[in-house]
Amino acid sequence: MEKVLIANRGEIALRVIEACREEGLFSVAVYSEAEREALHVREATEAVCIGPADPRRSYLSIPALIAACEVTGADALHPGYGFLSENPDLAEICEAHGITFIGPSAEVLRLCGDKVAAKEAAKAAGLPVLPGSPPLSDENEAEKWAEDLGYPLLLKAAAGGGGRGIRLVRSPAELKTLFPQAKKEAELAFGDGRVFLERYVPEPRHVEVQILADKFGNVVHWGTRDCTVQRRHQKLVEEAPAPALPPKLRERISRAAVRLAEHLGYVGAGTVEFLVEGEDFYFIEVNARIQVEHPVSEMLVGRNLVREQLRVAQGKPLGYRQEQIELYGHAIECRINAEDPDRGFLPSTGRVWLHSLPGGMGIRVDTHIYHGMPVLPYYDPLLAKIIAHGEDREEARTRLYSALRRFQISGVKTNRDLLLSVISHPQFAMASLATDFLERIKLSR
Ligand code: ADP
Ligand code: ADP
Ligand code: MG
């Protein structure tokens, strides 16, 4: 492997470029016509325009990406997160063209991209899963399963992601109206209309485990993360290690994740997601890619996870065992999005003007923004991730608070003030959280 094409944009494209530099690899940026000036275009060894602003014709176009690899002689492709990162077809086509896809095999991606199949695999590996149905073909079938499982239930898209397509169903009447809606929405959003029912956990915590596996069957975990603070099932604040978990439970969850990775023959970095209810935990899905919140785990482990992805893809062994991984301190990340709190958090567009940026002891800012950067309506609203690391949770939390205060930009509306309220909320300070936290404290509208 010599030259890596990054099939992505924004902060994650920059992260991959920097990791390539550390690993002694050349990088190729791709960009849409709307992002000629983007930082990832300037920072990569070379850059290729792959189409118009509409992501379906640029960042999501497999033919354009493969052509860009051929033109530049890139022999590997890093998909980042979102976009095509979990697309098994891209992994397969890369392989057919002699391009190393930096991620798990097409087979593993296909399985993990189907929440029902992934739950089956988790069950087979001995992990606890929530009772649920198979994909449902019509309302009658859904009703029968609902009766068996018992309300309240969640309707979920088998191919879902990004918190979309999840619906709470409390009665047969609701099921009747929501079932066709959910099916249609899943078809539109994911090109796959399969939906299923799952037991609803009323006040869970979202706990996930970072796993990493090489091509020689070595699997390690990088500990737990808590992503319980969510808005509409989308993560907003993430931290590592997951707080307020008995050490034994934390260990059991981490081991379960490793067991599943071994069972799947997983290669590369990935995340196994769970819901925690009291002393019980349930597998919900695998994200077979790098995740937005990976930095909090890096801060604890002291290694660059994207570089680890590059190393594993080159066929290098991990070179360390689980016992050699020490998780130091505590880290919290928050996602600054360009969205307007006064308009239901709709994406906000415009030019970004930078006034003050955070820094200092224990602060890391992962961002692609620059003074005068246009924020475009076509792409994800994520502007920056602010990560604070400290010896303990309280130190990380106060550092993050100061850093957020110093994050001052204008030109677009952001969720910064909401994040400040979350970080300074007594319940957050005590780590007494459930996924309904934002709704309860009425900050999210
Ligand atoms: P993470 O667990 O890495 O935070 P998210 O679910 O927040 O993952 O998704 C990461 C990024 O990818 C986000 O920008 C999200 O909007 C986007 N995304 C994730 N899944 C999908 C999907 N199925 N379709 C479109 N966008 C998605
Ligand atoms: P996505 O692929 O969109 O990330 P997930 O299955 O990971 O979907 O669920 C996203 C979030 O939705 C979870 O973090 C949790 O807050 C909520 N959720 C999912 N399944 C359940 C469930 N069975 N009961 C309660 N909440 C759930
Ligand atoms: Mg998820």
XYZ file of C-alpha atoms and ligand atoms in Angstrom:
500
model
C 0.000 0.000 0.000
C 1.379 3.375 -1.025
C -1.407 5.783 -1.829
C -4.746 6.043 -0.044
C -7.792 7.687 -1.591
C -10.148 9.158 0.989
C -13.762 8.711 -0.083
C -15.042 11.366 2.283
C -14.904 15.032 3.263
C -14.870 17.241 6.364
C -12.985 16.543 9.556
C -12.711 12.805 9.008
C -10.992 13.300 5.642
C -8.409 15.483 7.422
C -7.914 12.856 10.123
C -7.197 10.192 7.498
C -4.769 12.471 5.616
C -2.850 13.116 8.835
C -2.771 9.417 9.692
C -1.442 8.661 6.183
C 1.341 11.167 6.775
C 2.241 9.464 10.073
C 2.217 6.081 8.374
C 4.355 7.265 5.431
C 1.597 6.933 2.845
C 0.514 9.334 0.093
C -3.063 10.598 0.253
C -5.615 11.492 -2.403
C -8.515 13.791 -1.546
C -11.723 13.742 -3.549
C -14.079 16.692 -3.623
C -17.288 17.959 -5.150
C -17.401 21.114 -7.273
C -18.759 22.941 -4.211
C -15.701 22.134 -2.083
C -12.692 23.147 -4.166
C -11.423 25.302 -1.309
C -11.911 22.690 1.406
C -9.050 21.985 3.804
C -8.866 18.292 2.913
C -8.260 19.279 -0.717
C -5.352 21.480 0.334
C -3.835 19.038 2.808
C -3.792 15.819 0.753
C -0.853 14.884 -1.481
C -3.187 15.235 -4.467
C -6.846 15.953 -5.059
C -9.433 15.026 -7.671
C -12.826 16.588 -8.368
C -15.369 13.765 -8.603
C -18.610 15.531 -9.455
C -21.191 18.159 -8.591
C -22.270 19.347 -5.138
C -25.075 16.790 -4.872
C -23.432 13.980 -2.868
C -25.309 11.319 -4.833
C -23.250 12.342 -7.851
C -19.941 12.832 -6.055
C -19.115 11.423 -2.588
C -21.705 8.650 -3.045
C -20.772 7.741 -6.622
C -18.882 4.447 -6.729
C -17.927 4.833 -10.443
C -16.509 8.318 -9.754
C -14.475 7.028 -6.805
C -13.058 4.036 -8.674
C -12.189 6.297 -11.634
C -10.390 8.639 -9.221
C -8.365 5.699 -7.882
C -7.415 4.642 -11.414
C -6.432 8.159 -12.494
C -4.252 8.789 -9.435
C -2.942 5.243 -9.011
C -4.332 4.994 -5.479
C -4.029 1.398 -4.296
C -6.228 1.751 -1.213
C -9.459 3.489 -0.237
C -10.505 4.777 3.182
C -14.270 5.351 3.354
C -14.415 7.418 6.594
C -17.865 7.406 8.250
C -21.313 8.043 6.780
C -21.463 8.086 2.952
C -20.328 4.710 1.558
C -18.408 3.605 4.644
C -20.551 0.518 5.266
C -21.386 -0.263 1.648
C -20.465 -3.873 0.806
C -20.681 -3.198 -2.948
C -17.921 -0.598 -2.713
C -15.738 -3.043 -0.757
C -16.312 -5.706 -3.416
C -15.689 -3.416 -6.374
C -12.486 -2.123 -4.763
C -11.274 -5.676 -4.377
C -12.107 -6.473 -8.027
C -9.963 -3.464 -9.042
C -7.026 -4.399 -6.841
C -7.733 -1.551 -4.431
C -7.476 -2.325 -0.705
C -10.707 -1.326 1.010
C -9.775 -0.063 4.482
C -12.436 -1.802 6.534
C -13.950 -5.209 7.114
C -14.770 -7.630 4.287
C -17.841 -7.156 2.073
C -19.359 -10.190 3.755
C -19.002 -8.708 7.244
C -20.275 -5.315 6.035
C -23.335 -6.983 4.518
C -24.136 -8.784 7.742
C -23.569 -5.756 9.979
C -25.637 -3.546 7.673
C -28.669 -5.663 8.496
C -29.640 -5.140 12.143
C -31.742 -8.309 12.240
C -28.959 -10.495 10.805
C -26.452 -8.854 13.158
C -28.681 -9.646 16.150
C -28.855 -13.276 14.998
C -25.068 -13.428 14.798
C -24.731 -11.794 18.223
C -27.133 -14.337 19.684
C -25.142 -17.164 18.117
C -21.991 -15.728 19.726
C -23.724 -15.827 23.114
C -24.495 -12.110 23.489
C -27.745 -10.929 25.060
C -30.135 -9.355 22.519
C -33.540 -7.700 22.932
C -36.555 -9.783 21.967
C -37.704 -8.790 18.501
C -39.256 -9.874 15.242
C -37.743 -10.784 11.886
C -38.265 -8.279 9.037
C -42.030 -7.871 8.604
C -43.794 -7.990 5.267
C -47.190 -6.527 6.178
C -49.346 -5.037 8.946
C -50.989 -8.325 9.866
C -47.680 -10.010 10.431
C -46.510 -6.974 12.426
C -49.623 -7.109 14.609
C -49.119 -10.783 15.405
C -45.527 -10.207 16.424
C -46.473 -7.138 18.447
C -49.043 -9.138 20.390
C -46.442 -11.789 21.139
C -43.724 -9.343 22.148
C -45.987 -6.936 24.039
C -46.173 -3.134 23.846
C -44.401 -0.701 23.988
C -42.174 -1.597 21.026
C -39.838 0.125 18.638
C -40.226 -0.118 14.881
C -36.743 -0.040 13.380
C -35.371 -0.140 9.848
C -33.168 -3.210 9.284
C -30.818 -1.059 7.192
C -31.187 2.039 9.386
C -28.489 4.392 10.575
C -27.914 7.887 11.940
C -30.858 7.463 14.313
C -33.333 7.654 11.474
C -36.370 5.448 10.947
C -36.890 4.597 14.639
C -40.465 4.815 15.921
C -42.090 4.139 19.281
C -45.265 2.057 19.026
C -47.523 1.871 22.101
C -50.693 0.217 20.791
C -52.153 -1.766 17.882
C -53.767 1.444 16.621
C -50.377 3.195 16.502
C -48.850 0.199 14.789
C -51.494 0.381 12.086
C -50.612 3.970 11.200
C -46.872 3.834 11.843
C -46.065 0.565 10.054
C -46.691 1.774 6.464
C -44.995 5.120 7.271
C -41.901 3.426 8.635
C -41.697 1.090 5.647
C -41.963 3.924 3.149
C -39.441 6.055 5.002
C -36.941 3.183 5.225
C -37.357 2.560 1.503
C -36.675 6.237 0.757
C -33.834 6.793 3.228
C -31.961 3.492 2.936
C -33.261 1.961 -0.315
C -34.411 -0.974 1.790
C -37.955 -1.074 3.189
C -37.429 -3.876 5.683
C -38.591 -2.976 9.180
C -38.771 -5.014 12.375
C -40.072 -4.742 15.929
C -37.924 -4.714 19.040
C -38.676 -4.510 22.744
C -38.560 -0.875 23.847
C -36.242 -0.117 26.735
C -37.705 2.965 28.467
C -34.661 4.641 30.006
C -31.533 2.949 28.706
C -27.983 4.103 28.520
C -26.110 3.735 25.242
C -22.802 1.990 25.883
C -20.521 0.864 23.088
C -17.159 -0.851 22.778
C -14.350 0.061 20.394
C -12.865 -3.043 18.879
C -9.819 -3.513 16.689
C -8.748 -6.680 14.891
C -5.851 -7.556 12.607
C -5.712 -10.133 9.807
C -4.158 -12.755 12.084
C -7.139 -13.218 14.378
C -5.906 -10.879 17.123
C -8.838 -8.923 18.537
C -8.590 -6.258 21.234
C -11.007 -3.727 22.673
C -10.236 -0.121 23.520
C -12.755 0.036 26.326
C -16.249 1.442 26.555
C -17.864 4.711 25.469
C -21.100 6.179 26.697
C -23.234 8.023 24.103
C -26.411 8.364 26.108
C -26.870 12.084 25.474
C -28.784 11.994 22.194
C -31.200 14.163 20.268
C -33.640 12.149 18.184
C -31.498 9.027 18.598
C -28.446 10.940 17.366
C -25.400 11.211 19.560
C -24.465 14.650 20.850
C -22.040 14.104 23.731
C -19.837 11.022 24.091
C -17.391 9.943 26.740
C -14.946 7.218 27.681
C -14.916 5.160 29.763
C -18.678 4.738 30.210
C -19.304 6.290 33.644
C -21.358 4.813 36.477
C -20.882 1.241 35.306
C -19.805 -1.375 37.844
C -16.307 -2.537 36.785
C -17.536 -6.116 36.413
C -20.341 -5.095 34.058
C -17.923 -2.965 32.044
C -15.637 -5.960 31.699
C -18.498 -8.241 30.653
C -19.650 -5.808 27.962
C -16.122 -5.350 26.628
C -15.545 -9.097 26.470
C -18.891 -9.647 24.740
C -17.842 -7.205 22.018
C -14.551 -9.031 21.477
C -16.372 -12.360 21.369
C -18.671 -11.060 18.628
C -15.739 -9.682 16.605
C -14.059 -13.088 16.837
C -17.263 -14.841 15.837
C -17.640 -12.580 12.776
C -14.001 -12.875 11.703
C -13.897 -9.100 11.934
C -10.884 -7.188 10.568
C -10.213 -3.503 11.245
C -11.793 -1.004 13.614
C -15.430 -1.291 14.584
C -17.943 -0.522 17.276
C -20.317 -2.864 19.019
C -23.302 -0.963 20.417
C -25.341 -1.962 23.459
C -28.184 -0.653 25.559
C -27.714 -0.879 29.301
C -30.711 -1.211 31.623
C -29.731 -1.567 35.260
C -27.296 -4.479 35.462
C -28.425 -5.898 32.109
C -27.046 -5.131 28.694
C -28.314 -5.899 25.216
C -26.538 -5.874 21.879
C -28.212 -3.541 19.342
C -25.867 -3.216 16.352
C -22.337 -3.156 14.940
C -20.990 -0.052 13.208
C -18.432 -1.582 10.846
C -16.349 1.569 10.349
C -14.573 4.357 12.180
C -17.060 6.310 14.284
C -17.501 10.010 14.869
C -16.747 9.603 18.581
C -13.561 7.518 18.226
C -11.287 10.307 19.630
C -12.437 9.810 23.220
C -11.075 6.265 23.127
C -7.835 7.410 21.486
C -7.249 9.875 24.322
C -7.447 7.038 26.864
C -5.363 4.529 24.916
C -2.799 7.018 23.583
C -2.828 5.596 20.065
C -4.147 6.862 16.725
C -7.031 4.598 15.723
C -7.079 5.747 12.088
C -3.404 4.912 11.817
C -4.198 1.497 13.328
C -6.766 1.026 10.543
C -4.072 1.777 7.958
C -1.650 -0.622 9.622
C -4.132 -3.480 9.828
C -5.171 -2.965 6.185
C -1.516 -3.280 5.176
C -1.444 -6.692 6.833
C 0.597 -5.577 9.824
C -0.082 -7.427 13.080
C -1.468 -5.414 16.016
C 1.755 -5.972 17.901
C 0.212 -5.652 21.364
C -2.170 -7.657 23.502
C -5.196 -6.667 25.521
C -3.194 -6.651 28.766
C -0.859 -4.046 27.282
C -3.643 -1.554 26.693
C -4.011 0.842 29.581
C -6.968 3.190 29.639
C -5.775 6.431 31.216
C -8.119 9.095 32.597
C -11.427 10.237 31.181
C -12.420 11.966 27.926
C -15.602 13.720 26.786
C -16.436 14.850 23.260
C -19.216 17.055 22.018
C -20.367 17.595 18.462
C -20.784 21.180 17.324
C -23.324 21.178 14.520
C -24.401 23.997 12.225
C -28.031 24.022 13.243
C -30.496 26.607 14.448
C -31.827 26.042 17.976
C -34.609 28.558 17.334
C -35.862 26.674 14.319
C -36.085 23.143 15.640
C -32.382 22.527 15.011
C -32.742 22.729 11.246
C -29.379 22.831 9.462
C -27.995 26.359 9.276
C -25.969 27.518 6.281
C -23.738 30.502 5.577
C -20.103 31.511 5.893
C -18.263 30.691 9.115
C -16.274 33.475 10.771
C -13.873 32.394 13.478
C -13.497 34.665 16.515
C -11.966 32.437 19.143
C -10.989 28.785 19.209
C -10.285 26.643 22.262
C -6.976 25.014 23.105
C -4.697 24.311 26.016
C -4.111 21.447 28.383
C -6.191 18.378 27.578
C -8.145 19.964 24.726
C -8.345 18.568 21.211
C -10.383 20.080 18.389
C -11.072 17.943 15.317
C -12.454 20.219 12.650
C -12.292 21.240 9.006
C -13.544 24.782 9.462
C -11.537 27.850 8.445
C -12.249 31.571 8.464
C -14.771 32.260 5.714
C -15.645 28.632 5.007
C -19.048 28.169 3.419
C -21.354 25.749 5.250
C -23.331 24.059 2.517
C -26.783 22.511 2.681
C -25.736 19.303 0.909
C -23.623 17.788 3.634
C -23.628 16.723 7.262
C -23.962 19.714 9.651
C -21.020 18.591 11.837
C -18.594 21.545 12.167
C -16.242 20.446 14.908
C -15.681 17.917 17.624
C -14.308 19.278 20.868
C -12.635 16.668 23.007
C -11.442 17.180 26.568
C -9.192 14.744 28.398
C -8.494 14.783 32.115
C -7.308 12.591 34.916
C -10.887 12.021 35.950
C -14.369 12.786 34.639
C -14.752 16.042 36.547
C -11.481 17.410 35.193
C -12.489 16.467 31.651
C -15.915 18.027 32.164
C -14.631 21.375 33.426
C -12.020 21.522 30.656
C -14.732 20.859 28.097
C -16.874 23.607 29.612
C -14.070 26.170 29.235
C -13.304 24.969 25.736
C -16.934 25.280 24.655
C -17.097 28.825 26.009
C -14.079 29.707 23.934
C -15.536 28.203 20.788
C -16.831 31.397 19.250
C -17.873 31.582 15.623
C -20.469 33.554 13.714
C -22.156 33.352 10.327
C -24.002 30.145 11.088
C -26.120 29.141 14.063
C -24.807 26.284 16.174
C -25.874 24.042 19.024
C -23.018 25.329 21.221
C -25.249 26.821 23.913
C -27.247 23.615 24.164
C -23.982 21.724 24.659
C -22.915 24.179 27.376
C -26.199 23.600 29.198
C -25.744 19.850 28.948
C -22.164 19.884 30.212
C -23.051 22.126 33.158
C -26.275 20.333 34.094
C -26.079 18.778 37.583
C -27.430 15.487 36.279
C -24.718 15.337 33.631
C -22.134 16.234 36.258
C -23.327 13.289 38.332
C -23.462 11.010 35.280
C -27.031 10.191 36.143
C -28.255 9.807 32.580
C -30.667 8.012 30.275
C -31.363 8.509 26.570
C -34.359 10.730 27.384
C -32.094 13.235 29.233
C -32.465 16.076 26.700
C -36.225 15.735 26.512
C -36.516 15.658 30.256
C -34.546 18.830 30.773
C -36.392 20.484 27.860
C -33.322 21.941 26.248
C -33.621 20.267 22.899
C -36.319 22.348 21.266
P -21.514 7.395 14.937
O -21.985 6.271 15.773
O -20.236 7.193 14.230
O -21.631 8.682 15.612
P -23.742 8.158 13.399
O -24.869 7.203 13.394
O -23.874 9.430 14.113
O -22.505 7.306 13.800
O -23.348 8.421 11.900
C -22.099 8.922 11.476
C -22.332 9.838 10.325
O -22.900 9.158 9.234
C -23.275 10.931 10.669
O -22.798 12.045 10.001
C -24.620 10.437 10.150
O -25.421 11.531 9.768
C -24.198 9.609 8.971
N -24.987 8.371 8.749
C -24.916 7.264 9.480
N -25.696 6.289 8.981
C -26.255 6.792 7.876
C -27.150 6.266 6.886
N -27.602 5.022 6.936
N -27.510 7.075 5.890
C -27.051 8.320 5.828
N -26.198 8.870 6.721
C -25.812 8.125 7.732
P -28.811 3.626 14.391
O -28.373 2.624 13.381
O -29.701 4.659 13.826
O -27.648 4.152 15.163
P -29.469 2.025 16.760
O -30.143 0.696 16.731
O -28.019 2.042 17.052
O -29.749 2.792 15.396
O -30.232 2.933 17.821
C -29.966 4.298 17.960
C -30.495 4.790 19.307
O -31.902 4.556 19.408
C -29.916 4.058 20.512
O -28.681 4.619 20.910
C -30.994 4.286 21.548
O -30.944 5.582 22.093
C -32.252 4.152 20.718
N -32.730 2.747 20.696
C -32.457 1.808 19.768
N -33.056 0.630 20.061
C -33.728 0.828 21.216
C -34.585 0.006 22.044
N -34.848 -1.251 21.728
N -35.131 0.568 23.152
C -34.869 1.857 23.470
N -34.104 2.674 22.745
C -33.537 2.186 21.624
Mg -26.344 2.975 16.323
